[in-house]
Structures are given as C-alpha cells and as structure tokens.
C-alpha cells in the first residue's frame, strides 16, 4: 500500500520490505518468509528545490530461505545457503540515500538471542545480528533516480546456539529508511554598469549555481577613455574580468566598467595573481610592474595524482602568461616548484591559475 504525504521541512521514507520468521522447536529449524509492504513517504516541497514523486519500491524474488541443514549450522554452510533476495527500485526523479535494517519484531522472552542469529548480506562478511548498530545491514546506500539494486540476505542459526533457545522464535523485518537527495537550483543575475560609459549596456545574464558563464563580448565605449575591463567594485582602478571571460561567482553581481583616461602616463601596472581551486578563488600575490618589464612569481604545489595542481593560467586585458614547472622541491616529497610569468607587462591585469586533478606537465 502506497501513501504519499507532502510536508514542509520534513523528508523521510520508511519501507518495511518483508518479514522473516525463524523458529527453533526441538532440533528442527523452520524457515519462512512472506511479503509485507508498507510504504510511507514525506517530501520537502519549498521554493528553490526540484521535487517530484518520491518512491522506492521493493519486490521479493524468493518466498523462503532454505537452509542446507535443519539444525544450527557452521558459517561455511549458512553463508552459502539460498538467500532471500529483493529489489529496491527508485521510481521517482530524485536520488535517494538510505539504510537497510534487519529489525526484530518479537518479545525478548520468546525471541532467540540476537547473538545466535548469523547473517550475510550480498557478498559481505559473516556477522551476528547483535553486532549490528541499530540493525543496519547496509549503510548509506545511494540510489539514483530510475535505478535499481538487488539485495540478498542469508540468515541462519549459529552452530553455538545452546539448548536454552529451543522453543523460542526469531521474527524480524527488513526496513529501509532514508531521505531524498535534493538538488538546489538557485539562479543568479549578473548585471552590467557602464560606470560613465556612453554605449549600450550589455544585457543582464542568468547564472545557475555551480556553473560558469561567459561574460558579454560587448566592449563599451566612453569619450577620451580606454576600457580596461569589468570589476565588482565601482571605484576600482584595475579590472578583474575582461569581455568574454568566464565568470564563476555564485551570487547576484553587478559588474562595473573600469576606465583609464586617454593620454594618462602610466608609471606602473598592477598585476594580481590568484588561483582557482574547485571554484574557490584566492589571491596569491599583487605587484606593481613598470611598463614592458617582466613579472614572475614562484610557488610550490603538490604532484600527487589525487591532489589539485596548477594546470593553466589566463589573464585579463590581453596579457599573456605562462606556467613553468621547475622540478621537485628540495627536501619535500611530492612537491614541485612552479613559476607564473609574463614576459612583458603592457597593462594592469588579473591572472588566474586554474587548479585541476591529473597531470600538469
């Protein structure tokens, strides 16, 4: 029986997949299973999230657990017995993350001790029910929308089960509980301010969270001024972004045109060097460089394949920069020397080193 309930600020799903009954009467072990489906769903449905029908279904592939011996058995026998199997299917359009539990439903006085219940899930190791935390047999399973997984459970009595357990039963149920994994769909507006310019203002752009957009290629004009680029600060003297550059900030942002008066004698240009590691931008250095002189900045970086390393460099205002990899750092394992260079600085610029995983040379 399915029941969908939509409530704000709650997200939970509980599914009782099947009940497993095991009895120990004399020295005869009786095993039976039956399907019992109970499905309760709760969905968060608030602005800024994509939601849909939340559903995980389970279907039994076998009705009984057959043991090779009617008596308590060795682990080598129980772990190869015919399993109870079931399929979990995510029929919704959201991913699910959940735990799978084996929970006792009987009273303590008539239930076989959990320390004598042995089990094996899928191809995992043999364990006892009493050793499980909250009865969890599989933890933090993530199932993508539209996907299915098969689960197999083997249950048997430990060879060390004492006669004191004769006449008792073990009743249990397999329970799935978890929650939907919601995807935030925030959208930001990137606006332009000519900041004294007289040409047409570029149209605002929309940007989704976590995505990069290409800024407008439109170059604004202003009488007796040279356009240097765009900045998030209205009174900046150097530009942070050039026309057509990638923009990654996740926020509503206004970009201001930055101007330099024509005929201005420049004594030095500002060179700002920053790094972009997985979308996080951090300034590394800022220097004033006389026109046409070279800029160079050396630093160290990891060489490990699973670490972020400098892979490329780009600069605003048509400045051309390169990265040079100068070998391992003396006395430091898995570290290398790197130098960012501009051979001839002809404009104030912001250079960004992109860090990525993989080979950098």
XYZ file of C-alpha atoms in Angstrom:
361
model
C 0.000 0.000 0.000
C 1.456 3.345 -1.041
C 0.742 6.641 0.630
C 2.288 9.954 -0.404
C 2.389 12.776 2.106
C 3.940 16.149 1.310
C 5.065 18.178 4.329
C 7.294 21.234 4.525
C 10.697 20.839 6.197
C 10.475 17.040 6.525
C 11.949 14.342 4.358
C 11.784 10.675 5.305
C 10.929 7.348 3.783
C 10.271 4.112 5.615
C 9.590 0.869 3.789
C 9.024 -2.457 5.507
C 10.102 -4.808 2.764
C 9.476 -8.251 4.178
C 9.164 -10.148 7.409
C 11.406 -13.129 8.133
C 10.253 -15.705 10.679
C 12.674 -18.295 12.096
C 11.602 -20.871 14.689
C 13.707 -23.272 16.708
C 11.498 -26.050 18.098
C 13.364 -29.061 19.456
C 16.165 -29.567 16.977
C 14.042 -28.690 13.949
C 14.669 -25.355 12.233
C 11.641 -23.998 10.345
C 12.099 -21.055 7.999
C 9.529 -18.981 6.165
C 9.238 -15.536 4.692
C 6.356 -13.558 3.363
C 5.904 -10.251 1.575
C 4.656 -7.339 3.642
C 4.883 -3.952 2.002
C 4.314 -0.751 3.900
C 5.371 2.470 2.208
C 5.278 5.910 3.800
C 6.673 8.952 2.008
C 7.254 12.540 3.022
C 8.581 15.164 0.629
C 10.005 18.642 1.136
C 8.442 20.987 -1.380
C 9.782 24.510 -0.927
C 10.947 27.251 -3.241
C 14.406 26.670 -4.665
C 14.209 22.882 -4.839
C 13.182 20.462 -7.573
C 10.799 17.822 -6.237
C 8.769 15.086 -7.782
C 7.127 11.802 -6.915
C 9.294 10.181 -4.265
C 9.090 6.425 -4.399
C 11.210 3.386 -3.676
C 9.580 0.020 -4.268
C 10.773 -3.403 -3.234
C 9.721 -6.760 -4.682
C 10.547 -10.221 -3.349
C 12.417 -12.564 -5.666
C 12.063 -15.536 -3.343
C 9.481 -16.630 -0.799
C 11.609 -18.783 1.501
C 15.074 -19.120 2.935
C 16.195 -22.705 2.517
C 18.985 -23.975 4.763
C 21.078 -26.975 3.816
C 20.671 -28.392 7.340
C 17.682 -28.188 9.690
C 19.980 -27.766 12.674
C 22.190 -24.794 13.619
C 24.994 -24.817 11.093
C 28.575 -23.771 10.580
C 29.159 -20.385 8.954
C 30.606 -22.109 5.901
C 27.216 -23.756 5.347
C 24.982 -20.828 6.272
C 26.932 -18.324 4.181
C 26.346 -20.418 1.043
C 22.671 -21.201 1.665
C 19.931 -19.927 -0.641
C 19.396 -16.225 0.160
C 16.261 -14.182 0.461
C 16.554 -11.588 -2.301
C 14.666 -8.419 -3.086
C 14.959 -5.498 -5.466
C 14.847 -1.839 -4.480
C 13.829 0.492 -7.302
C 13.824 4.270 -7.191
C 10.846 5.179 -9.369
C 10.996 8.881 -8.542
C 13.024 11.664 -10.160
C 15.253 12.355 -7.142
C 18.188 10.382 -5.818
C 17.732 8.538 -2.515
C 20.166 7.852 0.301
C 19.085 5.255 2.819
C 19.965 2.487 5.280
C 18.737 -1.102 5.166
C 17.935 -2.654 8.544
C 17.040 -6.088 9.898
C 14.919 -5.479 12.993
C 13.483 -7.974 15.468
C 9.705 -7.821 15.997
C 9.264 -10.390 18.772
C 9.258 -10.071 22.547
C 12.535 -10.572 24.370
C 11.291 -13.516 26.428
C 10.304 -15.648 23.445
C 12.857 -14.478 20.880
C 16.048 -16.317 20.009
C 19.009 -14.256 21.210
C 20.359 -11.961 18.514
C 23.871 -13.179 19.314
C 22.872 -16.563 17.823
C 21.447 -15.114 14.594
C 24.082 -15.162 11.869
C 23.704 -13.342 8.574
C 25.476 -12.446 5.389
C 24.368 -9.603 3.119
C 25.278 -9.829 -0.566
C 28.972 -10.778 -0.774
C 29.828 -9.219 2.575
C 31.347 -10.896 5.602
C 29.505 -13.092 8.089
C 28.274 -11.254 11.170
C 25.874 -11.651 14.074
C 22.703 -9.623 14.423
C 23.764 -8.448 17.895
C 26.906 -6.789 16.474
C 24.963 -4.508 14.143
C 24.400 -0.863 15.054
C 20.637 -0.253 15.093
C 20.198 -3.377 12.987
C 21.764 -1.724 9.929
C 22.896 -4.339 7.418
C 23.693 -1.815 4.668
C 24.523 1.827 5.429
C 24.299 4.991 3.322
C 23.150 3.362 0.099
C 22.592 5.962 -2.635
C 20.217 5.034 -5.436
C 19.897 7.357 -8.410
C 16.515 8.185 -9.887
C 15.312 5.359 -12.120
C 17.927 2.854 -10.933
C 17.552 -0.472 -9.102
C 19.712 -2.643 -6.877
C 19.340 -6.286 -5.811
C 19.910 -7.179 -2.157
C 20.439 -10.736 -0.892
C 20.249 -11.743 2.769
C 21.245 -15.123 4.199
C 20.093 -15.841 7.755
C 20.961 -18.930 9.847
C 21.415 -20.080 13.424
C 24.925 -20.122 14.826
C 26.469 -23.507 15.417
C 26.942 -22.394 19.030
C 23.189 -21.927 19.647
C 22.510 -23.581 23.058
C 19.589 -25.794 24.062
C 18.225 -22.879 26.103
C 16.990 -21.383 22.826
C 14.784 -24.397 21.998
C 11.140 -23.370 21.749
C 11.946 -19.750 21.016
C 11.394 -17.956 17.710
C 13.005 -15.123 15.850
C 10.682 -12.773 13.955
C 12.160 -9.894 12.043
C 11.528 -7.429 9.289
C 13.732 -5.766 6.713
C 13.284 -1.997 6.834
C 14.574 0.695 4.512
C 14.722 4.227 5.847
C 16.330 7.298 4.392
C 15.670 10.508 2.558
C 15.637 12.058 -0.850
C 18.759 13.869 -2.023
C 17.543 17.279 -3.109
C 19.228 19.331 -5.816
C 19.308 23.059 -5.234
C 18.502 25.055 -8.368
C 19.445 28.605 -7.392
C 19.761 31.141 -10.187
C 21.706 34.392 -10.061
C 21.623 37.571 -12.151
C 24.819 39.146 -13.466
C 24.229 42.811 -14.372
C 26.456 45.399 -16.048
C 27.003 49.049 -15.133
C 28.793 51.257 -17.706
C 30.105 53.427 -14.864
C 30.187 56.581 -17.007
C 30.277 54.892 -20.404
C 28.033 56.102 -23.202
C 27.452 52.976 -25.306
C 24.674 50.407 -24.919
C 24.758 48.443 -21.680
C 25.149 44.655 -22.126
C 22.025 42.676 -21.264
C 21.916 41.036 -17.806
C 22.811 37.336 -17.752
C 21.421 34.433 -15.765
C 23.756 32.006 -13.983
C 22.935 28.716 -12.226
C 24.708 27.781 -9.021
C 27.924 25.880 -9.659
C 28.043 26.700 -13.362
C 30.335 29.118 -15.196
C 29.055 31.625 -17.733
C 30.863 33.605 -20.422
C 30.636 37.341 -19.848
C 29.358 39.589 -22.602
C 31.741 40.177 -25.503
C 30.435 43.718 -25.862
C 33.193 46.308 -25.317
C 31.669 49.550 -24.011
C 32.961 52.968 -25.033
C 33.494 56.306 -23.321
C 34.813 59.508 -24.896
C 38.520 60.082 -24.079
C 38.745 56.890 -22.015
C 40.063 53.382 -22.591
C 38.001 50.435 -21.392
C 40.113 48.188 -19.129
C 37.502 45.554 -18.279
C 34.973 44.795 -15.546
C 35.179 44.812 -11.756
C 32.795 44.082 -8.897
C 33.996 47.357 -7.306
C 32.727 50.619 -8.790
C 35.835 52.677 -7.992
C 38.440 50.043 -8.870
C 41.485 51.198 -10.859
C 42.187 47.773 -12.360
C 39.825 45.315 -13.989
C 39.120 41.839 -12.619
C 37.364 40.474 -15.716
C 37.733 41.118 -19.418
C 34.992 40.916 -22.049
C 34.171 37.295 -22.921
C 35.877 35.852 -19.814
C 34.426 33.019 -17.710
C 32.579 34.079 -14.563
C 32.049 31.657 -11.637
C 30.789 33.660 -8.628
C 27.555 32.230 -7.175
C 25.816 35.465 -6.215
C 23.753 38.259 -7.738
C 26.520 40.515 -9.016
C 26.893 43.914 -10.665
C 29.989 44.337 -12.842
C 31.255 47.906 -13.298
C 33.150 49.111 -16.331
C 36.669 50.276 -15.419
C 38.134 53.173 -17.403
C 41.550 54.758 -17.906
C 41.693 58.317 -19.147
C 43.295 58.626 -22.594
C 46.829 60.030 -22.565
C 47.421 59.005 -18.960
C 51.093 58.361 -18.303
C 51.354 55.035 -16.549
C 54.310 54.634 -14.209
C 53.411 51.095 -13.187
C 50.829 48.428 -13.881
C 49.115 46.315 -11.257
C 49.493 42.563 -11.654
C 47.266 40.470 -9.412
C 47.846 36.704 -9.340
C 45.145 34.430 -7.973
C 44.296 30.724 -8.024
C 41.031 28.949 -8.720
C 40.752 25.640 -6.850
C 37.427 23.900 -7.493
C 35.655 27.267 -7.857
C 37.277 28.905 -4.819
C 39.408 31.891 -5.826
C 42.271 33.001 -3.556
C 44.760 35.819 -4.191
C 48.406 34.674 -4.257
C 50.217 37.995 -4.763
C 49.842 41.542 -6.089
C 52.712 43.527 -7.606
C 53.311 46.853 -9.343
C 55.341 46.362 -12.533
C 56.810 49.116 -14.703
C 55.576 49.109 -18.340
C 57.135 46.384 -20.567
C 59.047 44.788 -17.676
C 58.571 41.134 -16.791
C 56.503 39.694 -13.966
C 57.409 36.435 -12.239
C 56.116 34.694 -9.125
C 57.318 31.328 -7.835
C 55.452 28.982 -5.519
C 55.190 25.277 -4.645
C 52.445 22.806 -5.496
C 51.641 19.127 -4.963
C 52.498 16.441 -7.509
C 50.115 13.783 -6.154
C 47.643 12.498 -8.732
C 44.672 12.882 -6.376
C 45.560 16.467 -5.426
C 44.657 19.731 -7.115
C 47.611 21.152 -9.067
C 48.135 24.239 -11.290
C 47.194 23.322 -14.871
C 46.740 26.604 -16.797
C 46.855 30.381 -16.442
C 44.837 33.164 -18.063
C 44.988 36.960 -17.670
C 42.706 39.901 -18.310
C 43.470 42.772 -20.699
C 45.232 40.615 -23.303
C 48.231 39.874 -21.114
C 49.929 36.553 -21.937
C 51.233 34.478 -19.040
C 52.833 31.050 -18.793
C 53.442 28.446 -16.109
C 56.861 26.858 -15.742
C 57.319 23.634 -13.759
C 60.809 23.580 -12.327
C 61.158 20.178 -10.686
C 60.769 18.806 -7.186
C 61.190 20.956 -4.106
C 64.406 20.089 -2.308
C 63.699 18.179 0.886
C 59.937 17.980 0.280
C 58.410 14.814 -1.135
C 55.593 15.094 -3.693
C 56.068 18.867 -4.073
C 57.211 20.825 -7.123
C 58.388 24.353 -7.932
C 56.138 26.393 -10.218
C 56.650 29.888 -11.673
C 53.972 32.127 -13.224
C 55.486 34.558 -15.772
C 54.530 37.473 -18.013
C 57.447 38.422 -20.280
C 56.301 41.996 -20.907
C 53.576 43.697 -18.868
C 51.688 46.225 -21.000
C 48.554 46.684 -18.927
C 47.193 46.192 -15.456
C 45.887 42.654 -15.262
C 44.443 39.916 -13.109
C 45.874 36.471 -13.818
C 44.112 33.327 -12.631
C 45.802 29.942 -12.247
C 43.326 27.099 -12.690
C 43.990 24.093 -10.442
C 42.791 20.658 -11.525
C 43.448 16.998 -10.787
C 45.690 14.937 -13.076
C 48.948 15.523 -14.888
C 50.103 19.143 -15.062
C 53.126 18.904 -17.345
